[in-house]
PDB file of C-alpha atoms in Angstrom:
ATOM      1  CA  MET A 177       0.000   0.000   0.000  1.00  0.00           C
ATOM      2  CA  LYS A 178       2.856   2.389   0.824  1.00  0.00           C
ATOM      3  CA  ARG A 179       4.457   1.642  -2.527  1.00  0.00           C
ATOM      4  CA  LEU A 180       1.138   2.282  -4.302  1.00  0.00           C
ATOM      5  CA  GLY A 181       0.791   5.584  -2.450  1.00  0.00           C
ATOM      6  CA  LYS A 182       4.252   6.664  -3.566  1.00  0.00           C
ATOM      7  CA  VAL A 183       3.420   5.774  -7.170  1.00  0.00           C
ATOM      8  CA  ILE A 184       0.232   7.857  -7.021  1.00  0.00           C
ATOM      9  CA  GLN A 185       2.123  10.811  -5.527  1.00  0.00           C
ATOM     10  CA  SER A 186       4.761  10.544  -8.251  1.00  0.00           C
ATOM     11  CA  VAL A 187       2.098  10.527 -10.971  1.00  0.00           C
ATOM     12  CA  GLN A 188       0.390  13.551  -9.407  1.00  0.00           C
ATOM     13  CA  ALA A 189       3.701  15.439  -9.158  1.00  0.00           C
ATOM     14  CA  PHE A 190       4.463  14.594 -12.794  1.00  0.00           C
ATOM     15  CA  GLY A 191       1.039  15.905 -13.812  1.00  0.00           C
ATOM     16  CA  ARG A 192       1.570  19.159 -11.930  1.00  0.00           C
ATOM     17  CA  GLU A 193       4.965  19.633 -13.583  1.00  0.00           C
ATOM     18  CA  LEU A 194       3.484  19.076 -17.047  1.00  0.00           C
ATOM     19  CA  SER A 195       0.744  21.600 -16.266  1.00  0.00           C
ATOM     20  CA  ARG A 196       3.288  24.139 -15.030  1.00  0.00           C
ATOM     21  CA  ARG A 197       5.408  23.729 -18.144  1.00  0.00           C
ATOM     22  CA  SER A 198       2.341  24.068 -20.358  1.00  0.00           C
ATOM     23  CA  ILE A 199       1.339  27.329 -18.652  1.00  0.00           C
ATOM     24  CA  THR A 200       4.901  28.655 -18.890  1.00  0.00           C
ATOM     25  CA  ALA A 201       5.107  27.771 -22.586  1.00  0.00           C
ATOM     26  CA  GLU A 202       1.769  29.483 -23.233  1.00  0.00           C
ATOM     27  CA  ALA A 203       2.910  32.606 -21.386  1.00  0.00           C
ATOM     28  CA  LYS A 204       6.058  32.711 -23.518  1.00  0.00           C
ATOM     29  CA  ARG A 205       4.049  32.270 -26.713  1.00  0.00           C
ATOM     30  CA  ILE A 206       1.649  35.181 -26.140  1.00  0.00           C
ATOM     31  CA  PRO A 207       3.299  38.620 -25.990  1.00  0.00           C
ATOM     32  CA  ALA A 208       2.364  40.973 -23.171  1.00  0.00           C
ATOM     33  CA  ILE A 209      -0.020  43.459 -24.784  1.00  0.00           C
ATOM     34  CA  GLY A 210      -0.295  46.934 -23.299  1.00  0.00           C
ATOM     35  CA  VAL A 211      -2.868  49.604 -24.155  1.00  0.00           C
ATOM     36  CA  ALA A 212      -1.968  53.305 -23.889  1.00  0.00           C
ATOM     37  CA  LEU A 213      -4.997  55.560 -23.403  1.00  0.00           C
ATOM     38  CA  GLY A 214      -4.440  59.215 -24.283  1.00  0.00           C
ATOM     39  CA  GLY A 215      -6.166  62.352 -23.041  1.00  0.00           C
ATOM     40  CA  GLY A 216      -9.004  64.304 -24.601  1.00  0.00           C
ATOM     41  CA  PHE A 217     -11.647  65.313 -22.037  1.00  0.00           C
ATOM     42  CA  ALA A 218     -15.085  63.956 -23.071  1.00  0.00           C
ATOM     43  CA  ARG A 219     -13.579  62.408 -26.191  1.00  0.00           C
ATOM     44  CA  GLY A 220     -11.975  59.868 -23.865  1.00  0.00           C
ATOM     45  CA  ILE A 221     -15.297  58.032 -23.811  1.00  0.00           C
ATOM     46  CA  ALA A 222     -14.115  56.575 -27.135  1.00  0.00           C
ATOM     47  CA  HIS A 223     -11.649  54.477 -25.112  1.00  0.00           C
ATOM     48  CA  ILE A 224     -14.602  52.374 -23.959  1.00  0.00           C
ATOM     49  CA  GLY A 225     -15.289  51.368 -27.557  1.00  0.00           C
ATOM     50  CA  VAL A 226     -11.660  50.303 -27.996  1.00  0.00           C
ATOM     51  CA  LEU A 227     -11.670  48.184 -24.837  1.00  0.00           C
ATOM     52  CA  LYS A 228     -15.054  46.732 -25.774  1.00  0.00           C
ATOM     53  CA  VAL A 229     -13.760  45.362 -29.076  1.00  0.00           C
ATOM     54  CA  LEU A 230     -10.611  43.962 -27.461  1.00  0.00           C
ATOM     55  CA  GLU A 231     -12.768  42.039 -24.982  1.00  0.00           C
ATOM     56  CA  GLU A 232     -15.225  40.828 -27.611  1.00  0.00           C
ATOM     57  CA  GLU A 233     -12.379  39.537 -29.776  1.00  0.00           C
ATOM     58  CA  GLY A 234     -10.550  37.854 -26.900  1.00  0.00           C
ATOM     59  CA  ILE A 235      -7.425  40.017 -27.184  1.00  0.00           C
ATOM     60  CA  PRO A 236      -5.655  39.678 -23.807  1.00  0.00           C
ATOM     61  CA  VAL A 237      -4.759  43.070 -22.318  1.00  0.00           C
ATOM     62  CA  ARG A 238      -1.953  42.517 -19.821  1.00  0.00           C
ATOM     63  CA  MET A 239      -1.396  46.142 -18.756  1.00  0.00           C
ATOM     64  CA  VAL A 240      -2.780  49.651 -19.274  1.00  0.00           C
ATOM     65  CA  ALA A 241      -1.327  53.152 -18.983  1.00  0.00           C
ATOM     66  CA  GLY A 242      -3.505  56.251 -19.004  1.00  0.00           C
ATOM     67  CA  THR A 243      -3.137  59.993 -19.286  1.00  0.00           C
ATOM     68  CA  SER A 244      -5.810  62.477 -18.179  1.00  0.00           C
ATOM     69  CA  VAL A 245      -9.221  61.024 -19.104  1.00  0.00           C
ATOM     70  CA  GLY A 246      -7.318  57.902 -20.174  1.00  0.00           C
ATOM     71  CA  ALA A 247      -6.243  57.559 -16.540  1.00  0.00           C
ATOM     72  CA  ILE A 248      -9.891  57.629 -15.437  1.00  0.00           C
ATOM     73  CA  MET A 249     -10.886  55.016 -18.010  1.00  0.00           C
ATOM     74  CA  GLY A 250      -7.848  52.895 -17.225  1.00  0.00           C
ATOM     75  CA  ALA A 251      -8.468  52.992 -13.473  1.00  0.00           C
ATOM     76  CA  ALA A 252     -12.114  52.034 -13.901  1.00  0.00           C
ATOM     77  CA  TYR A 253     -11.409  49.191 -16.326  1.00  0.00           C
ATOM     78  CA  CYS A 254      -8.422  47.797 -14.455  1.00  0.00           C
ATOM     79  CA  SER A 255     -10.333  47.916 -11.167  1.00  0.00           C
ATOM     80  CA  GLY A 256     -12.864  45.466 -12.559  1.00  0.00           C
ATOM     81  CA  LEU A 257     -15.712  47.463 -14.081  1.00  0.00           C
ATOM     82  CA  THR A 258     -17.334  45.648 -16.984  1.00  0.00           C
ATOM     83  CA  ILE A 259     -17.778  47.272 -20.382  1.00  0.00           C
ATOM     84  CA  ALA A 260     -21.532  47.464 -19.714  1.00  0.00           C
ATOM     85  CA  GLU A 261     -20.863  49.319 -16.453  1.00  0.00           C
ATOM     86  CA  LEU A 262     -18.455  51.703 -18.181  1.00  0.00           C
ATOM     87  CA  GLU A 263     -21.043  52.440 -20.871  1.00  0.00           C
ATOM     88  CA  GLU A 264     -23.720  53.096 -18.266  1.00  0.00           C
ATOM     89  CA  ILE A 265     -21.497  55.539 -16.385  1.00  0.00           C
ATOM     90  CA  ALA A 266     -20.420  57.273 -19.611  1.00  0.00           C
ATOM     91  CA  HIS A 267     -24.046  58.102 -20.425  1.00  0.00           C
ATOM     92  CA  LYS A 268     -24.533  59.722 -17.025  1.00  0.00           C
ATOM     93  CA  VAL A 269     -21.383  61.780 -16.417  1.00  0.00           C
ATOM     94  CA  ARG A 270     -21.062  65.480 -17.160  1.00  0.00           C
ATOM     95  CA  PHE A 271     -18.351  68.066 -16.522  1.00  0.00           C
ATOM     96  CA  THR A 272     -19.871  68.812 -13.101  1.00  0.00           C
ATOM     97  CA  THR A 273     -19.497  65.133 -12.138  1.00  0.00           C
ATOM     98  CA  PHE A 274     -15.749  65.666 -11.830  1.00  0.00           C
ATOM     99  CA  ALA A 275     -15.288  69.386 -11.328  1.00  0.00           C
ATOM    100  CA  ARG A 276     -16.657  72.625  -9.941  1.00  0.00           C
ATOM    101  CA  TRP A 277     -15.834  76.220 -10.686  1.00  0.00           C
ATOM    102  CA  THR A 278     -13.787  78.087  -8.124  1.00  0.00           C
ATOM    103  CA  LEU A 279     -11.866  81.324  -7.649  1.00  0.00           C
ATOM    104  CA  SER A 280      -8.140  80.737  -7.399  1.00  0.00           C
ATOM    105  CA  ARG A 281      -4.987  82.243  -8.811  1.00  0.00           C
ATOM    106  CA  TYR A 282      -4.004  78.698  -9.869  1.00  0.00           C
ATOM    107  CA  GLY A 283      -7.020  77.917 -12.037  1.00  0.00           C
ATOM    108  CA  PHE A 284     -10.705  78.387 -12.681  1.00  0.00           C
ATOM    109  CA  ALA A 285     -11.888  74.964 -11.533  1.00  0.00           C
ATOM    110  CA  THR A 286     -10.994  72.156  -9.178  1.00  0.00           C
ATOM    111  CA  ASN A 287     -11.461  68.447  -9.859  1.00  0.00           C
ATOM    112  CA  ASP A 288     -11.958  67.614  -6.173  1.00  0.00           C
ATOM    113  CA  ARG A 289     -15.369  66.124  -6.990  1.00  0.00           C
ATOM    114  CA  MET A 290     -13.430  63.364  -8.680  1.00  0.00           C
ATOM    115  CA  VAL A 291     -12.582  62.014  -5.211  1.00  0.00           C
ATOM    116  CA  SER A 292     -16.176  61.095  -4.392  1.00  0.00           C
ATOM    117  CA  PHE A 293     -16.867  59.965  -7.972  1.00  0.00           C
ATOM    118  CA  LEU A 294     -13.899  57.588  -8.064  1.00  0.00           C
ATOM    119  CA  THR A 295     -14.472  56.390  -4.496  1.00  0.00           C
ATOM    120  CA  ARG A 296     -17.951  55.153  -5.329  1.00  0.00           C
ATOM    121  CA  THR A 297     -17.126  54.017  -8.886  1.00  0.00           C
ATOM    122  CA  LEU A 298     -13.850  52.102  -8.650  1.00  0.00           C
ATOM    123  CA  LYS A 299     -13.856  48.512  -7.435  1.00  0.00           C
ATOM    124  CA  ALA A 300     -10.278  48.865  -6.148  1.00  0.00           C
ATOM    125  CA  HIS A 301      -8.642  51.912  -4.578  1.00  0.00           C
ATOM    126  CA  THR A 302      -4.952  50.996  -4.647  1.00  0.00           C
ATOM    127  CA  PHE A 303      -2.807  49.976  -7.598  1.00  0.00           C
ATOM    128  CA  GLU A 304      -1.950  46.726  -5.850  1.00  0.00           C
ATOM    129  CA  GLU A 305      -5.625  45.673  -5.777  1.00  0.00           C
ATOM    130  CA  LEU A 306      -6.213  46.132  -9.520  1.00  0.00           C
ATOM    131  CA  ARG A 307      -7.013  43.093 -11.657  1.00  0.00           C
ATOM    132  CA  ILE A 308      -4.813  44.499 -14.467  1.00  0.00           C
ATOM    133  CA  PRO A 309      -1.575  46.465 -13.829  1.00  0.00           C
ATOM    134  CA  LEU A 310      -2.010  50.197 -14.452  1.00  0.00           C
ATOM    135  CA  GLY A 311       0.292  53.167 -14.901  1.00  0.00           C
ATOM    136  CA  VAL A 312      -1.066  56.704 -14.380  1.00  0.00           C
ATOM    137  CA  THR A 313       0.922  59.626 -15.734  1.00  0.00           C
ATOM    138  CA  ALA A 314       1.218  63.195 -14.465  1.00  0.00           C
ATOM    139  CA  THR A 315       3.729  66.035 -14.860  1.00  0.00           C
ATOM    140  CA  ASP A 316       5.854  67.587 -12.117  1.00  0.00           C
ATOM    141  CA  PHE A 317       5.030  71.285 -12.282  1.00  0.00           C
ATOM    142  CA  ASN A 318       8.410  72.396 -10.911  1.00  0.00           C
ATOM    143  CA  THR A 319      10.740  70.192 -12.949  1.00  0.00           C
ATOM    144  CA  GLY A 320       8.621  69.468 -16.022  1.00  0.00           C
ATOM    145  CA  GLU A 321       9.439  65.789 -15.677  1.00  0.00           C
ATOM    146  CA  GLY A 322       6.894  63.078 -16.226  1.00  0.00           C
ATOM    147  CA  ALA A 323       5.675  61.091 -13.228  1.00  0.00           C
ATOM    148  CA  VAL A 324       4.252  57.583 -13.523  1.00  0.00           C
ATOM    149  CA  PHE A 325       2.269  56.156 -10.615  1.00  0.00           C
ATOM    150  CA  SER A 326       1.859  52.392 -10.285  1.00  0.00           C
ATOM    151  CA  SER A 327       1.681  51.761  -6.534  1.00  0.00           C
ATOM    152  CA  GLY A 328      -0.225  53.078  -3.548  1.00  0.00           C
ATOM    153  CA  PRO A 329      -3.583  54.899  -3.615  1.00  0.00           C
ATOM    154  CA  ILE A 330      -5.102  55.506  -7.065  1.00  0.00           C
ATOM    155  CA  ILE A 331      -7.405  58.499  -6.697  1.00  0.00           C
ATOM    156  CA  ASP A 332      -4.953  61.393  -6.224  1.00  0.00           C
ATOM    157  CA  PRO A 333      -2.684  60.274  -9.102  1.00  0.00           C
ATOM    158  CA  VAL A 334      -5.737  60.149 -11.377  1.00  0.00           C
ATOM    159  CA  ARG A 335      -6.751  63.637 -10.234  1.00  0.00           C
ATOM    160  CA  ALA A 336      -3.230  64.893 -10.923  1.00  0.00           C
ATOM    161  CA  SER A 337      -3.244  63.285 -14.357  1.00  0.00           C
ATOM    162  CA  CYS A 338      -6.422  65.250 -15.140  1.00  0.00           C
ATOM    163  CA  ALA A 339      -5.258  68.608 -13.724  1.00  0.00           C
ATOM    164  CA  TYR A 340      -5.282  70.534 -17.004  1.00  0.00           C
ATOM    165  CA  PRO A 341      -3.135  73.674 -16.487  1.00  0.00           C
ATOM    166  CA  GLY A 342      -5.063  76.924 -16.468  1.00  0.00           C
ATOM    167  CA  MET A 343      -8.361  75.125 -15.977  1.00  0.00           C
ATOM    168  CA  PHE A 344      -7.857  72.831 -12.969  1.00  0.00           C
ATOM    169  CA  LEU A 345      -5.821  73.456  -9.849  1.00  0.00           C
ATOM    170  CA  PRO A 346      -2.579  71.442  -9.513  1.00  0.00           C
ATOM    171  CA  VAL A 347      -2.675  68.420  -7.201  1.00  0.00           C
ATOM    172  CA  GLU A 348      -0.112  67.900  -4.450  1.00  0.00           C
ATOM    173  CA  ILE A 349       1.210  64.389  -3.826  1.00  0.00           C
ATOM    174  CA  ASP A 350       4.077  63.766  -1.399  1.00  0.00           C
ATOM    175  CA  GLY A 351       5.263  67.364  -1.570  1.00  0.00           C
ATOM    176  CA  ARG A 352       5.209  67.564  -5.366  1.00  0.00           C
ATOM    177  CA  TRP A 353       2.809  69.763  -7.302  1.00  0.00           C
ATOM    178  CA  LEU A 354       1.508  67.835 -10.281  1.00  0.00           C
ATOM    179  CA  VAL A 355      -0.450  68.775 -13.390  1.00  0.00           C
ATOM    180  CA  ASP A 356      -1.906  66.988 -16.407  1.00  0.00           C
ATOM    181  CA  GLY A 357       0.054  64.041 -17.768  1.00  0.00           C
ATOM    182  CA  MET A 358      -0.555  65.283 -21.313  1.00  0.00           C
ATOM    183  CA  LEU A 359       2.394  67.666 -20.893  1.00  0.00           C
ATOM    184  CA  SER A 360       4.856  64.795 -20.536  1.00  0.00           C
ATOM    185  CA  HIS A 361       3.044  61.713 -21.864  1.00  0.00           C
ATOM    186  CA  PRO A 362       0.227  62.725 -24.274  1.00  0.00           C
ATOM    187  CA  VAL A 363      -0.202  59.029 -25.066  1.00  0.00           C
ATOM    188  CA  PRO A 364       1.673  56.933 -22.453  1.00  0.00           C
ATOM    189  CA  THR A 365       3.411  54.413 -24.685  1.00  0.00           C
ATOM    190  CA  ARG A 366       6.857  54.695 -23.094  1.00  0.00           C
ATOM    191  CA  PRO A 367       5.550  54.030 -19.566  1.00  0.00           C
ATOM    192  CA  LEU A 368       3.997  50.838 -20.950  1.00  0.00           C
ATOM    193  CA  ARG A 369       7.342  49.721 -22.333  1.00  0.00           C
ATOM    194  CA  GLU A 370       8.889  50.362 -18.931  1.00  0.00           C
ATOM    195  CA  MET A 371       6.116  48.298 -17.342  1.00  0.00           C
ATOM    196  CA  GLY A 372       7.181  45.352 -19.523  1.00  0.00           C
ATOM    197  CA  ALA A 373       4.816  45.460 -22.499  1.00  0.00           C
ATOM    198  CA  ASP A 374       6.006  43.486 -25.546  1.00  0.00           C
ATOM    199  CA  ARG A 375       3.393  45.062 -27.799  1.00  0.00           C
ATOM    200  CA  VAL A 376       1.887  48.518 -27.396  1.00  0.00           C
ATOM    201  CA  LEU A 377      -1.448  49.629 -28.802  1.00  0.00           C
ATOM    202  CA  ALA A 378      -1.763  53.416 -28.570  1.00  0.00           C
ATOM    203  CA  VAL A 379      -5.090  55.264 -28.672  1.00  0.00           C
ATOM    204  CA  ASN A 380      -4.693  58.880 -29.760  1.00  0.00           C
ATOM    205  CA  LEU A 381      -7.747  61.131 -29.524  1.00  0.00           C
ATOM    206  CA  LYS A 382      -6.738  63.758 -32.019  1.00  0.00           C
ATOM    207  CA  GLY A 383      -9.416  66.331 -32.719  1.00  0.00           C
ATOM    208  CA  GLN A 384      -9.937  70.042 -32.976  1.00  0.00           C
ATOM    209  CA  TRP A 385     -10.259  71.678 -29.601  1.00  0.00           C
ATOM    210  CA  SER A 386     -13.218  73.652 -30.947  1.00  0.00           C
ATOM    211  CA  LYS A 387     -15.146  73.482 -34.231  1.00  0.00           C
ATOM    212  CA  SER A 388     -14.980  77.284 -34.404  1.00  0.00           C
ATOM    213  CA  SER A 389     -11.970  78.733 -36.232  1.00  0.00           C
ATOM    214  CA  ALA A 390     -11.820  81.664 -33.812  1.00  0.00           C
ATOM    215  CA  PRO A 391     -11.391  80.983 -30.070  1.00  0.00           C
ATOM    216  CA  ARG A 392     -14.646  81.331 -28.143  1.00  0.00           C
ATOM    217  CA  HIS A 393     -13.073  81.895 -24.754  1.00  0.00           C
ATOM    218  CA  PHE A 394      -9.979  81.524 -22.593  1.00  0.00           C
ATOM    219  CA  PHE A 395     -10.221  77.737 -22.480  1.00  0.00           C
ATOM    220  CA  ASP A 396     -10.162  77.530 -26.276  1.00  0.00           C
ATOM    221  CA  VAL A 397      -6.899  79.480 -26.302  1.00  0.00           C
ATOM    222  CA  ILE A 398      -5.302  77.161 -23.723  1.00  0.00           C
ATOM    223  CA  GLY A 399      -6.689  74.017 -25.302  1.00  0.00           C
ATOM    224  CA  LYS A 400      -5.589  74.839 -28.834  1.00  0.00           C
ATOM    225  CA  SER A 401      -2.129  75.834 -27.604  1.00  0.00           C
ATOM    226  CA  PHE A 402      -1.679  72.483 -25.887  1.00  0.00           C
ATOM    227  CA  ALA A 403      -2.999  70.645 -28.956  1.00  0.00           C
ATOM    228  CA  ILE A 404      -0.322  72.310 -31.083  1.00  0.00           C
ATOM    229  CA  ALA A 405       2.411  71.444 -28.568  1.00  0.00           C
ATOM    230  CA  GLN A 406       1.260  67.818 -28.384  1.00  0.00           C
ATOM    231  CA  ASP A 407       1.392  67.482 -32.169  1.00  0.00           C
ATOM    232  CA  MET A 408       4.969  68.729 -32.096  1.00  0.00           C
ATOM    233  CA  MET A 409       6.022  66.018 -29.613  1.00  0.00           C
ATOM    234  CA  SER A 410       4.011  63.165 -31.119  1.00  0.00           C
ATOM    235  CA  ALA A 411       7.089  61.534 -32.656  1.00  0.00           C
ATOM    236  CA  VAL A 412       8.335  60.696 -29.162  1.00  0.00           C
ATOM    237  CA  TRP A 413       5.402  58.598 -28.035  1.00  0.00           C
ATOM    238  CA  ARG A 414       4.716  57.170 -31.513  1.00  0.00           C
ATOM    239  CA  SER A 415       8.210  55.678 -31.602  1.00  0.00           C
ATOM    240  CA  ALA A 416       7.294  53.454 -28.645  1.00  0.00           C
ATOM    241  CA  ALA A 417       4.041  52.184 -30.187  1.00  0.00           C
ATOM    242  CA  ASP A 418       3.479  49.179 -32.436  1.00  0.00           C
ATOM    243  CA  ILE A 419       0.036  50.312 -33.554  1.00  0.00           C
ATOM    244  CA  VAL A 420      -1.583  53.720 -33.226  1.00  0.00           C
ATOM    245  CA  ILE A 421      -5.319  54.031 -33.675  1.00  0.00           C
ATOM    246  CA  GLU A 422      -7.044  57.382 -33.910  1.00  0.00           C
ATOM    247  CA  PRO A 423     -10.820  57.269 -33.398  1.00  0.00           C
ATOM    248  CA  ASP A 424     -12.560  59.881 -35.511  1.00  0.00           C
ATOM    249  CA  VAL A 425     -13.330  62.404 -32.756  1.00  0.00           C
ATOM    250  CA  ALA A 426     -12.812  65.507 -34.915  1.00  0.00           C
ATOM    251  CA  GLY A 427     -16.530  66.292 -34.869  1.00  0.00           C
ATOM    252  CA  PHE A 428     -16.768  66.291 -31.075  1.00  0.00           C
ATOM    253  CA  ASP A 429     -16.118  69.197 -28.708  1.00  0.00           C
ATOM    254  CA  TYR A 430     -13.956  68.642 -25.633  1.00  0.00           C
ATOM    255  CA  ASP A 431     -17.057  68.768 -23.393  1.00  0.00           C
ATOM    256  CA  ASP A 432     -19.421  66.632 -25.517  1.00  0.00           C
ATOM    257  CA  PHE A 433     -20.281  64.238 -22.680  1.00  0.00           C
ATOM    258  CA  LYS A 434     -23.877  64.080 -23.892  1.00  0.00           C
ATOM    259  CA  ARG A 435     -22.725  62.263 -27.051  1.00  0.00           C
ATOM    260  CA  ALA A 436     -21.347  59.261 -25.180  1.00  0.00           C
ATOM    261  CA  GLY A 437     -23.005  56.688 -27.432  1.00  0.00           C
ATOM    262  CA  GLU A 438     -21.469  58.181 -30.565  1.00  0.00           C
ATOM    263  CA  LEU A 439     -18.032  58.415 -28.975  1.00  0.00           C
ATOM    264  CA  ILE A 440     -18.106  54.757 -27.926  1.00  0.00           C
ATOM    265  CA  ARG A 441     -19.068  53.845 -31.458  1.00  0.00           C
ATOM    266  CA  VAL A 442     -16.167  55.672 -33.122  1.00  0.00           C
ATOM    267  CA  GLY A 443     -13.830  53.931 -30.690  1.00  0.00           C
ATOM    268  CA  GLU A 444     -15.232  50.572 -31.761  1.00  0.00           C
ATOM    269  CA  LEU A 445     -14.880  51.384 -35.461  1.00  0.00           C
ATOM    270  CA  ALA A 446     -11.246  52.443 -35.130  1.00  0.00           C
ATOM    271  CA  MET A 447     -10.343  49.359 -33.098  1.00  0.00           C
ATOM    272  CA  ARG A 448     -12.004  46.985 -35.559  1.00  0.00           C
ATOM    273  CA  ARG A 449      -9.951  48.450 -38.403  1.00  0.00           C
ATOM    274  CA  ALA A 450      -6.786  47.621 -36.470  1.00  0.00           C
ATOM    275  CA  LEU A 451      -7.837  44.078 -35.475  1.00  0.00           C
ATOM    276  CA  PRO A 452      -6.088  42.230 -38.334  1.00  0.00           C
ATOM    277  CA  GLU A 453      -2.726  43.651 -37.266  1.00  0.00           C
ATOM    278  CA  VAL A 454      -3.371  43.057 -33.554  1.00  0.00           C
ATOM    279  CA  ARG A 455      -4.289  39.432 -34.213  1.00  0.00           C
ATOM    280  CA  LYS A 456      -0.884  38.922 -35.818  1.00  0.00           C
ATOM    281  CA  TRP A 457       0.655  39.582 -32.399  1.00  0.00           C
ATOM    282  CA  LEU A 458      -0.965  36.437 -31.066  1.00  0.00           C
ATOM    283  CA  GLU A 459       0.595  34.376 -33.853  1.00  0.00           C
ATOM    284  CA  ALA A 460       4.195  35.397 -33.053  1.00  0.00           C
ATOM    285  CA  PRO A 461       6.025  34.088 -29.969  1.00  0.00           C
ATOM    286  CA  ALA A 462       6.699  36.736 -27.327  1.00  0.00           C
ATOM    287  CA  GLU A 463      10.462  36.146 -27.429  1.00  0.00           C
ATOM    288  CA  ALA A 464      10.453  37.144 -31.120  1.00  0.00           C
ATOM    289  CA  VAL A 465       9.025  40.587 -30.370  1.00  0.00           C
ATOM    290  CA  ALA A 466      11.440  43.490 -30.826  1.00  0.00           C
ATOM    291  CA  PRO A 467      11.686  45.634 -27.655  1.00  0.00           C
ATOM    292  CA  LEU A 468      11.044  48.916 -29.483  1.00  0.00           C
ATOM    293  CA  LYS A 469       9.549  49.072 -32.937  1.00  0.00           C
ATOM    294  CA  ALA A 470      10.175  52.232 -34.893  1.00  0.00           C
ATOM    295  CA  ALA A 471       7.609  51.435 -37.572  1.00  0.00           C
ATOM    296  CA  VAL A 472       4.108  52.288 -36.442  1.00  0.00           C
ATOM    297  CA  LEU A 473       0.937  51.362 -38.232  1.00  0.00           C
ATOM    298  CA  ILE A 474      -1.598  54.173 -38.241  1.00  0.00           C
ATOM    299  CA  ALA A 475      -5.092  52.777 -38.207  1.00  0.00           C
ATOM    300  CA  SER A 476      -6.916  55.655 -39.838  1.00  0.00           C
ATOM    301  CA  PRO A 477     -10.516  56.113 -38.731  1.00  0.00           C
ATOM    302  CA  ALA A 478     -13.292  55.224 -41.100  1.00  0.00           C
ATOM    303  CA  PRO A 479     -16.375  57.403 -41.581  1.00  0.00           C
ATOM    304  CA  MET A 480     -19.295  56.449 -39.381  1.00  0.00           C
ATOM    305  CA  PRO A 481     -21.961  54.600 -41.358  1.00  0.00           C
ATOM    306  CA  ALA A 482     -25.380  56.207 -41.463  1.00  0.00           C
ATOM    307  CA  ASP A 483     -27.920  54.926 -38.991  1.00  0.00           C
TER     308      ASP A 483
END
């Protein structure tokens, strides 16, 4: 009986070893895919459409990095919210959900309402609790250097990532004054590489700040100025991406929260156009992936079909 028991234990150990090797081989075969979510105020709702298609097509997202509204979307998704829950929230939020006007020499609004919004919305409140690793970008106001948060509490880093200069007050974290991550990482592809991504899918929400050729107010002046600066530095983040998709958000204003359904749809359309190239990633072993691809495929947005 003792000998029989030893034989059974040996067979079980052999089975566990085969299983472990199979899992390890599978992990080596599939590259670690990271998704970089850029900023764009209300246009960031298009990120939901991108994530929706990735889920529907079974594309495994191993890590996410987000800037500004991309940080909000990334935090929500990585904390465990379903696509259906994200869509429901997107149809309800407005500018006043996150912010309120204030009188300050540092800005015209504060995003302190984001604290209560994220507290009740997120299913995890520290980076360590997230179901998918997340990087949140911000910019050190004093040094101009980019800051990437990936540990500790989530909410203040997300607020800092969304602190658009001139509009929102800076956010202080551990003695540093931080502003919008768009100044240092408009689309956070490089942070994803540093997090260990083998393949990087970048989502760039490029659109006119306002449909009017002449600025309507102070915020148009600031917004357009930043849009110009971001275009000038796009080569930096594009060089760290394997695929760049650009949902067709040109017809949406920065505060078009009421058009959530349309924004989700343009995100879906752009992602579906890029699917053939993304699927190729799953066919190549992870060890064959170059660490930094210079050639970037631009998945140009297609016109929205008529309803």
